[in-house]
Coordinates of N, CA and C and ligand atoms in Angstrom, one line a residue:
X1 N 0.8 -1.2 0.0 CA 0.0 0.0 0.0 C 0.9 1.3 0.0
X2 N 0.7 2.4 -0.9 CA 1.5 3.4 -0.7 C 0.9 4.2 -0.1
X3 N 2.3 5.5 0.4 CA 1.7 6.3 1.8 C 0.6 7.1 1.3
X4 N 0.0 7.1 0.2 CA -0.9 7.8 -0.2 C -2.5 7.0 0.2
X5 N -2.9 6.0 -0.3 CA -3.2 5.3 0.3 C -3.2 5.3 1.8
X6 N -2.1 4.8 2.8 CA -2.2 5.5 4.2 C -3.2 6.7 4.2
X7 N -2.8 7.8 3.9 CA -3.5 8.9 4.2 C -5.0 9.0 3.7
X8 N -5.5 8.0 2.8 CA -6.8 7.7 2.6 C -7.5 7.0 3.2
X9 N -6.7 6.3 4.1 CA -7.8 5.1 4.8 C -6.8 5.6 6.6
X10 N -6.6 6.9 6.3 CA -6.4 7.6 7.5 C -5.4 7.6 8.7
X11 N -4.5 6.3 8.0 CA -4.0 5.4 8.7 C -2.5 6.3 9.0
X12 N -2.3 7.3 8.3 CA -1.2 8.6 8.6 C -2.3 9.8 8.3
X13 N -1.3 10.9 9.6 CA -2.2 12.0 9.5 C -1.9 12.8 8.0
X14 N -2.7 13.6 7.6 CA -2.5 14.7 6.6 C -3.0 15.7 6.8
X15 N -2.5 17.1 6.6 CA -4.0 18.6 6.3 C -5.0 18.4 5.2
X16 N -5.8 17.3 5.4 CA -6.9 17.3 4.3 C -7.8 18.7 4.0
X17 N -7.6 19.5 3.0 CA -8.4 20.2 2.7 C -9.6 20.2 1.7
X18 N -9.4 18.9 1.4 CA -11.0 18.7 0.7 C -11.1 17.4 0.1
X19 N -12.5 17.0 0.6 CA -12.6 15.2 0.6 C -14.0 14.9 -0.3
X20 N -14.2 14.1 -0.8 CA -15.7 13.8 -1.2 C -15.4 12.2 -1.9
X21 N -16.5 11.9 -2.2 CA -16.1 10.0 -2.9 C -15.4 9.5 -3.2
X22 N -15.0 10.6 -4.4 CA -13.6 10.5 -5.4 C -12.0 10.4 -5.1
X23 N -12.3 11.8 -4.5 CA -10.8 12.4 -4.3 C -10.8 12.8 -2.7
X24 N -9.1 13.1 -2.5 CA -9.2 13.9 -1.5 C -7.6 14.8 -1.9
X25 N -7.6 16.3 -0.9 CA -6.6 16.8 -1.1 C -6.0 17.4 0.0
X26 N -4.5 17.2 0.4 CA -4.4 17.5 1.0 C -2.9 18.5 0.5
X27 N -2.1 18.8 2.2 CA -1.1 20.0 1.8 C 0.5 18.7 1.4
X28 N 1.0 19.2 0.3 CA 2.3 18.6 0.4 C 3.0 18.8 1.6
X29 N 3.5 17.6 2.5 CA 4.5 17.6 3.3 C 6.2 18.3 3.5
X30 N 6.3 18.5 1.9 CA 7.7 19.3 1.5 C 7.4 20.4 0.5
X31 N 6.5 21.4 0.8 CA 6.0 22.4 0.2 C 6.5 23.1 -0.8
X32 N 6.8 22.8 -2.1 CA 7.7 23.7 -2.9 C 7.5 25.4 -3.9
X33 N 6.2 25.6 -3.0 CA 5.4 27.0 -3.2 C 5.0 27.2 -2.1
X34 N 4.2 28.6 -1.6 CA 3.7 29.5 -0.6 C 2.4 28.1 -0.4
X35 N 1.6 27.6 -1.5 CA 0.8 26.6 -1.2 C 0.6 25.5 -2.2
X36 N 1.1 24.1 -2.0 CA 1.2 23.4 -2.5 C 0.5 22.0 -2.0
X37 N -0.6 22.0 -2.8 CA -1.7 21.0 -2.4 C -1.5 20.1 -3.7
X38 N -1.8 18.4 -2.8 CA -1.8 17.7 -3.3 C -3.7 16.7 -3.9
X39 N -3.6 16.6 -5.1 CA -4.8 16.1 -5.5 C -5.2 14.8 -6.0
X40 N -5.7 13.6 -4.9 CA -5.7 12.4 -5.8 C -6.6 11.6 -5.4
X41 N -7.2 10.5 -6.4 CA -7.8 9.7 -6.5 C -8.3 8.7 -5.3
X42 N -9.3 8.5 -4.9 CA -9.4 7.3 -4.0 C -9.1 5.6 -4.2
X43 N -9.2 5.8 -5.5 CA -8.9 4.7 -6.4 C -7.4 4.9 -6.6
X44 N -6.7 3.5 -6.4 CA -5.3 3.7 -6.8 C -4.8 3.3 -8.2
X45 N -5.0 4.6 -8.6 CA -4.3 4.3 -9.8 C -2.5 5.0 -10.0
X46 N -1.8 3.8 -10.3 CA -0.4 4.2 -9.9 C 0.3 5.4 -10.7
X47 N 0.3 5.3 -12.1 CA 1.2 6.4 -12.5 C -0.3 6.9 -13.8
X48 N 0.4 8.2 -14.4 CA -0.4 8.4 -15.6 C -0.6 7.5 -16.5
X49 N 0.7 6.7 -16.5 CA 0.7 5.7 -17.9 C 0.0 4.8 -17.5
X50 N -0.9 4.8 -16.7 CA -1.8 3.9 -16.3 C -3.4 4.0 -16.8
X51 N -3.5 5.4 -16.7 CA -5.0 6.0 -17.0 C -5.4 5.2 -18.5
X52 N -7.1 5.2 -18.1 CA -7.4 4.2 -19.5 C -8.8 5.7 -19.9
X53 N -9.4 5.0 -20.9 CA -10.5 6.0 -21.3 C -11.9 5.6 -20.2
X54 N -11.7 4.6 -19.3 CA -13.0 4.9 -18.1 C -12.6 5.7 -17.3
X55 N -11.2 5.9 -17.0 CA -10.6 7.1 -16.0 C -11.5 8.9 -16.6
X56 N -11.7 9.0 -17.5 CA -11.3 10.3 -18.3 C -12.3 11.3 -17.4
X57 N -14.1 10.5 -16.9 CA -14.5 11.6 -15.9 C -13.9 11.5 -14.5
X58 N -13.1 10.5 -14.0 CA -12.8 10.8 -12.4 C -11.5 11.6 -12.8
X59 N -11.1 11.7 -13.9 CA -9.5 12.7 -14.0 C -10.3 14.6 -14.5
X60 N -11.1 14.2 -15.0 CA -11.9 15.3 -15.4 C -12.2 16.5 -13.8
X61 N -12.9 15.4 -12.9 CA -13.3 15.7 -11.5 C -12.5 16.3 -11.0
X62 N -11.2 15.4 -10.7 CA -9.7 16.1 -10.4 C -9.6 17.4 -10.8
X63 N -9.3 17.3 -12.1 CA -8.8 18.6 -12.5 C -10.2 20.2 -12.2
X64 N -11.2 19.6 -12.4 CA -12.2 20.7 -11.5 C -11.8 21.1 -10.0
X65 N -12.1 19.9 -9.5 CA -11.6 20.1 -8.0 C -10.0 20.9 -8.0
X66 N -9.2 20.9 -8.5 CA -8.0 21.3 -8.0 C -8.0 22.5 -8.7
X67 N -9.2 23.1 -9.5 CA -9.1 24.3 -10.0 C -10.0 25.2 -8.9
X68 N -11.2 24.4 -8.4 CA -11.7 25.4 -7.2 C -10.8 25.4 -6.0
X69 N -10.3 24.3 -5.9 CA -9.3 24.3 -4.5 C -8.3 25.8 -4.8
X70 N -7.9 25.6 -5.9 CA -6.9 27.2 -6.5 C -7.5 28.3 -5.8
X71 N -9.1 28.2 -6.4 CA -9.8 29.3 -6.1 C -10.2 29.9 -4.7
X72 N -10.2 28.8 -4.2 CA -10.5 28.7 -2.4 C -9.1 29.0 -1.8
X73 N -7.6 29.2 -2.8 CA -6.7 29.3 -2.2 C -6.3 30.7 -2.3
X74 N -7.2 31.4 -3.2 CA -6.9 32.5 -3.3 C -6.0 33.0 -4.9
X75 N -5.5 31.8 -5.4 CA -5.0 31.7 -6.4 C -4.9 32.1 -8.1
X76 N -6.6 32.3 -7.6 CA -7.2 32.1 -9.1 C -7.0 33.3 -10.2
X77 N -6.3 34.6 -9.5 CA -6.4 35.9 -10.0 C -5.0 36.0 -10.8
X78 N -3.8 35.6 -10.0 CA -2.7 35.7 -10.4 C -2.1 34.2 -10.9
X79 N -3.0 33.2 -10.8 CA -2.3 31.6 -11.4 C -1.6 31.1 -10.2
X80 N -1.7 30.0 -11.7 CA -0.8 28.8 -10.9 C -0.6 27.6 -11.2
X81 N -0.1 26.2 -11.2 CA 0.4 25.6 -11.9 C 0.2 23.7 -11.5
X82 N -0.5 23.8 -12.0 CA -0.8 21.8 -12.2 C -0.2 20.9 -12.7
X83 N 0.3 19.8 -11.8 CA 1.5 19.4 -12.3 C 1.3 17.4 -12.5
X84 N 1.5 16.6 -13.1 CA 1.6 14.9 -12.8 C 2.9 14.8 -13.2
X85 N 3.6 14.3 -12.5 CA 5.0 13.8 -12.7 C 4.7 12.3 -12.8
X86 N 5.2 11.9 -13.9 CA 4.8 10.0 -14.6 C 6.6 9.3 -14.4
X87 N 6.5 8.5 -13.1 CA 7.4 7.4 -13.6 C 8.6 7.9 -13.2
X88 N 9.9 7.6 -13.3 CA 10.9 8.0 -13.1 C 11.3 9.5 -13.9
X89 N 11.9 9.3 -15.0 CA 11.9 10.4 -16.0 C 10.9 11.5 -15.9
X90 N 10.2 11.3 -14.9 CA 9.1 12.4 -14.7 C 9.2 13.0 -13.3
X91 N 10.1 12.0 -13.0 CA 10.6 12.8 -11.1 C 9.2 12.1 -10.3
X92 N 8.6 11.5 -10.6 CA 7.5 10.5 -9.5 C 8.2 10.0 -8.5
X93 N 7.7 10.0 -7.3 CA 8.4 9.2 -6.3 C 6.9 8.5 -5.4
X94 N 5.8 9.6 -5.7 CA 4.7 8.4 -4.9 C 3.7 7.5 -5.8
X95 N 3.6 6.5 -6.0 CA 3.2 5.6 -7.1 C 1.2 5.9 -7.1
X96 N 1.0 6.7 -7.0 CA -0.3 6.9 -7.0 C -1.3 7.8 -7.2
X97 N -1.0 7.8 -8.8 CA -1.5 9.4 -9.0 C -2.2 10.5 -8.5
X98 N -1.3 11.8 -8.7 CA -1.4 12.4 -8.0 C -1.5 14.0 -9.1
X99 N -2.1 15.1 -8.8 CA -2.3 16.3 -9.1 C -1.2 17.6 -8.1
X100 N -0.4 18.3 -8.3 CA 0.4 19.1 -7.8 C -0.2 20.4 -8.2
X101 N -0.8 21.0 -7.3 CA -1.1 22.8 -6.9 C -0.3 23.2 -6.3
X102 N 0.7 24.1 -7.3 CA 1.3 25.2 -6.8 C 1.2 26.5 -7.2
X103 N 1.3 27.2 -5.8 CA 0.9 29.2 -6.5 C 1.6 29.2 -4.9
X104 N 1.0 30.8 -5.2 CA 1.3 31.8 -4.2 C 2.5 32.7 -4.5
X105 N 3.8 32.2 -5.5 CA 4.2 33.4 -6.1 C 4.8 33.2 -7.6
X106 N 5.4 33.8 -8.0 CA 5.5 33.3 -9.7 C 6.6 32.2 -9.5
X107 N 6.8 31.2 -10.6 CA 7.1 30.2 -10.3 C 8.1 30.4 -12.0
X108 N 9.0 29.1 -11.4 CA 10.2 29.5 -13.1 C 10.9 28.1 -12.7
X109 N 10.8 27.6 -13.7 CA 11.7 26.7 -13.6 C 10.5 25.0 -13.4
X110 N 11.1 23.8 -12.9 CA 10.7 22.6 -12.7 C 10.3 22.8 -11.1
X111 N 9.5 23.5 -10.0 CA 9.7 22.9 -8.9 C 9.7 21.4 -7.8
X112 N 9.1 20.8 -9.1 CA 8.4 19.7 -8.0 C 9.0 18.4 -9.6
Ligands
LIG1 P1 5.9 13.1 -6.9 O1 7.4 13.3 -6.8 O2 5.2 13.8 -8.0 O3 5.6 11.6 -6.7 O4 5.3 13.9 -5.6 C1 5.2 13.3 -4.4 C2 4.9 14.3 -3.4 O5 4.4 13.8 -2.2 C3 6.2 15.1 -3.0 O6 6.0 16.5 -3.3 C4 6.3 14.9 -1.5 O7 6.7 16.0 -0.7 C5 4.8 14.5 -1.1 N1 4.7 13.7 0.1 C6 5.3 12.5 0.4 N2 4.9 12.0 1.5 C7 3.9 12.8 2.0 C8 3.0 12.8 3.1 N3 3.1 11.9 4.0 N4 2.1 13.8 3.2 C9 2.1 14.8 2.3 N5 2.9 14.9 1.2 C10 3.7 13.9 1.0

């Protein structure tokens, strides 16, 4: 089971900031922006290269959700930046798809 996983079935704590059937999101543990929330699936699906065409409305959901979460962060005026890192060559290190929100100031470069 990955720690992601843990933190869905509660089993490690997290700052969950927003939960419903699907998904839940909470704050990245090693914050690489002013606010860096993490967005993912209840269903474990491990990397991108995993996603099939049943995925397409719970990835769709995601990507809504992590755009009001923006908004609720205050984000939404000045941006901000959504991120899936796939697999090694993509800098993944937690096997369980995931969404990366970062803002809060301008951003340059790869942070995450
Ligand atoms: P990635 O490299 O795309 O797989 O991103 C994994 C992210 O998960 C990293 O930004 C980590 O800081 C974050 N992370 C790892 N463990 C935890 C945890 N227990 N709670 C919150 N974030 C975590």
């Amino acid at each position: 089971m990955s720690i992601f996983e843990k933190i869905i079935q509660k089993e490690i704590p997290a700052n969950i900031v927003f939960e419903d059937d699907l998904c839940l999101a909470f704050t990245d543990i090693s914050p690489k922006a002013p606010v860096h929330i993490l967005i993912i699936p209840k269903t474990p699906i491990p990397t991108a290269a995993d996603l099939k065409p049943e995925h397409a409305s719970l990835m769709g959901h995601l990507m809504i959700k992590a755009t009001e979460i923006a908004k609720e962060q205050g984000l939404a005026e000045h941006g901000y930046r959504l991120v899936i890192n796939c697999k090694d060559h993509g800098g993944q290190e937690v096997y369980h798809l995931h969404i990366h929100l970062l803002g809060g100031k301008k951003l340059y470069g790869l942070p995450v």
